[in-house]
mmCIF file of C-alpha atoms in Angstrom:
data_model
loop_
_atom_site.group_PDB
_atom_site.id
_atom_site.type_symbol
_atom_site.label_atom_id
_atom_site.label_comp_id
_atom_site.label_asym_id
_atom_site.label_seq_id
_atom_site.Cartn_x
_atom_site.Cartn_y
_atom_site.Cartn_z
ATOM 1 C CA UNK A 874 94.319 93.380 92.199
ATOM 2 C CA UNK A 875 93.241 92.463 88.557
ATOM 3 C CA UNK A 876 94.081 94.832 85.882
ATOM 4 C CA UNK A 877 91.991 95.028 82.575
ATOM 5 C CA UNK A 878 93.349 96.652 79.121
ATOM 6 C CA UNK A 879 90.791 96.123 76.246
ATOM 7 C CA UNK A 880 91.743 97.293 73.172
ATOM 8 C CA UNK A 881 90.517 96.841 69.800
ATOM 9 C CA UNK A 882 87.549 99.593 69.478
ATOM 10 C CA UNK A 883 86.981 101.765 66.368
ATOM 11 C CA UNK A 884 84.787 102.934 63.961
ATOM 12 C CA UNK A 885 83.071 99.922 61.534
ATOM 13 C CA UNK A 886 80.445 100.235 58.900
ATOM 14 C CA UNK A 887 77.791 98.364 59.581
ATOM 15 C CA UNK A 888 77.563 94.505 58.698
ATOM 16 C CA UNK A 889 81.461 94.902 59.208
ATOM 17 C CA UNK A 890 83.752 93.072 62.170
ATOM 18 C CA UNK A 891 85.997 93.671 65.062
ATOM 19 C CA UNK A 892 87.895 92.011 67.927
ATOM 20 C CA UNK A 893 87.813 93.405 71.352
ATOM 21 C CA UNK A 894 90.913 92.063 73.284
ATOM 22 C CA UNK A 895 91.551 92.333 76.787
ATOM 23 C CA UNK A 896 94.452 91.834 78.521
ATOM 24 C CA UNK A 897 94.105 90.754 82.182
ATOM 25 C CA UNK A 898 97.498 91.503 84.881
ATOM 26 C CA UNK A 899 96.650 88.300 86.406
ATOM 27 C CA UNK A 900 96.638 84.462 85.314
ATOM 28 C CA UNK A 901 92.920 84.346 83.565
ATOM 29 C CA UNK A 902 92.380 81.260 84.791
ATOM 30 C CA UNK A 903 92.159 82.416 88.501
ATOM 31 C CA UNK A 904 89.644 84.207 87.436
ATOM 32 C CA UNK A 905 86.299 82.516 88.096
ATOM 33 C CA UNK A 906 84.945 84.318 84.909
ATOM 34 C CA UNK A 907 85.226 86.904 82.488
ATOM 35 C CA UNK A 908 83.376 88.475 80.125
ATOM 36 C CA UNK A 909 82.294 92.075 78.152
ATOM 37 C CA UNK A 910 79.552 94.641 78.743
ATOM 38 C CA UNK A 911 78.370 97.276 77.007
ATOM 39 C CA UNK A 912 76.580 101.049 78.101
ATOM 40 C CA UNK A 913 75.359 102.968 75.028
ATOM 41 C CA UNK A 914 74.393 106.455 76.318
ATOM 42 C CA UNK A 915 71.250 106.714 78.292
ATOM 43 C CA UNK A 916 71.247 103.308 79.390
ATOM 44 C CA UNK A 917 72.608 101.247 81.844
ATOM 45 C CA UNK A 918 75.268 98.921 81.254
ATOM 46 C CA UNK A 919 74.472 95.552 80.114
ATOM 47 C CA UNK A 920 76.432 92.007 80.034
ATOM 48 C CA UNK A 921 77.030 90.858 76.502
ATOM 49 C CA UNK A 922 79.101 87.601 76.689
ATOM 50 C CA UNK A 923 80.686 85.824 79.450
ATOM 51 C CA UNK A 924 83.264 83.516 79.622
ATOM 52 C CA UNK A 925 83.643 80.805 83.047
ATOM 53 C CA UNK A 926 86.726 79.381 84.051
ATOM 54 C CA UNK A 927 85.069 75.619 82.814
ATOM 55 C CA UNK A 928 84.688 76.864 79.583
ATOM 56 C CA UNK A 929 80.950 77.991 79.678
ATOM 57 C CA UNK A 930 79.867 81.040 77.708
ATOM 58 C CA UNK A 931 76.412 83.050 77.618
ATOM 59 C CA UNK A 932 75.483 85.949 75.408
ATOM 60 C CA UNK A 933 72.660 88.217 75.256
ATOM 61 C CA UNK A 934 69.895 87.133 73.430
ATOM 62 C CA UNK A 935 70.581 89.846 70.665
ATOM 63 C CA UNK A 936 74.374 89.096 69.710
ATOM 64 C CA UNK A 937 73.709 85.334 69.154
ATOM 65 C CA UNK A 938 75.113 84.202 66.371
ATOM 66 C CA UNK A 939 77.446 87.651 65.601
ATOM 67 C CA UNK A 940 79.732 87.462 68.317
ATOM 68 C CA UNK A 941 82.197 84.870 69.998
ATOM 69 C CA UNK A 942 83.539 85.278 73.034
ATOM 70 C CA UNK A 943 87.120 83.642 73.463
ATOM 71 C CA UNK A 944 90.565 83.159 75.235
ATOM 72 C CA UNK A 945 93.900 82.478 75.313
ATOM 73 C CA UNK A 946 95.010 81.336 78.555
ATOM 74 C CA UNK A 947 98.975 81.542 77.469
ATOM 75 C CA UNK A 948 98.214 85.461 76.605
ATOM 76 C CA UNK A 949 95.777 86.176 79.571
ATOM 77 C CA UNK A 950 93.834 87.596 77.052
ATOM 78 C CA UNK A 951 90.344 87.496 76.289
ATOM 79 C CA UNK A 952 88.671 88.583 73.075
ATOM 80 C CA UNK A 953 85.318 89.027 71.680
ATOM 81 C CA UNK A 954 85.115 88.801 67.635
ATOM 82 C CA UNK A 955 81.682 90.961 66.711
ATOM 83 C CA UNK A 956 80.591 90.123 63.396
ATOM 84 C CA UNK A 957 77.653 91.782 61.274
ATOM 85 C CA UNK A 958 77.523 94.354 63.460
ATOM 86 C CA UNK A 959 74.932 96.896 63.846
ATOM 87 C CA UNK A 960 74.325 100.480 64.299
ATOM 88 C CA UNK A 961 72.109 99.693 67.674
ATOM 89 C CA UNK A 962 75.644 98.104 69.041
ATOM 90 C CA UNK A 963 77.555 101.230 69.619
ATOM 91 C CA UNK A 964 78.606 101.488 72.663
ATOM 92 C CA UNK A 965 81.483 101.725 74.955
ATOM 93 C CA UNK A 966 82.660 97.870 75.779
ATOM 94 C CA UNK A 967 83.948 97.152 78.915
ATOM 95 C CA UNK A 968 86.029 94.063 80.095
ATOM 96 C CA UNK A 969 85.033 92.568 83.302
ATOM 97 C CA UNK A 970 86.600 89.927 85.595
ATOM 98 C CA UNK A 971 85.202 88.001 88.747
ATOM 99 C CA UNK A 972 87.465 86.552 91.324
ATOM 100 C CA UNK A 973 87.005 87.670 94.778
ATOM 101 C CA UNK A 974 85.721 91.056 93.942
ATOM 102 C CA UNK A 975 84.758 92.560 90.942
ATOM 103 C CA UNK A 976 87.298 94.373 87.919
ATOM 104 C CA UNK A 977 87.068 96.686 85.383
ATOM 105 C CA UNK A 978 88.956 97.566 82.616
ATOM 106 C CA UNK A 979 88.658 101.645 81.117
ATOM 107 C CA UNK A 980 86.275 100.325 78.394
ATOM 108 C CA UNK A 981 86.769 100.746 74.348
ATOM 109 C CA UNK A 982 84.655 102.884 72.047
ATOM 110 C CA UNK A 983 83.117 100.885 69.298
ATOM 111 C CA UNK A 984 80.907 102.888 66.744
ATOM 112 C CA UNK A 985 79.070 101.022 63.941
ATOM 113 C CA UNK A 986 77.944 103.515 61.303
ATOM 114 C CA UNK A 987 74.686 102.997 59.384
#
């Protein structure tokens, strides 16, 4: 099994910044990729940035440009730096990991206030 800790989450005026981290049990690179999603109530979740064990990334079309996704392969940690962020991003952000099957971490409130 893969367990997934993100941390990071808060409460940020808007055009502010955070860093999601996320802390995987396992060796990240086993992992064939990893990456963050987001659910804001009412919808369904949503992929934001991904990360692939050779290096590629891919972010939604709307968080181009604000947000990085990165990692640290001697931490097993992956973050995600959001930058100018926006009320429309609250949501609850959830760390994901692909290997075999499909992992989860318990997600991380982030709240951008107008």
């Amino acid at each position: 099994q893969v367990q997934l800790v993100e941390s990071g989450g808060g409460l940020v005026q808007s055009g502010g910044s955070l860093r999601l981290s996320c802390a995987a049990s396992v060796s990240i690179s086993s992992l064939n990729a990893m990456g963050w999603y987001r659910q804001a109530p009412g919808k369904e979740r949503e992929l934001v940035a991904i990360t692939h064990s050779g290096g590629l990334t891919n972010y939604v079309d709307s968080v181009k440009g604000r947000f990085t996704i990165s990692r640290d392969n001697t931490k097993n940690t992956v973050y995600l730096q959001m930058n100018s962020l926006k009320p429309e991003y609250t949501a609850v952000y959830y760390c994901n990991a692909k290997r075999f099957f499909t992992y989860w971490g318990q997600g991380t409130q982030v709240t951008v206030s107008s």
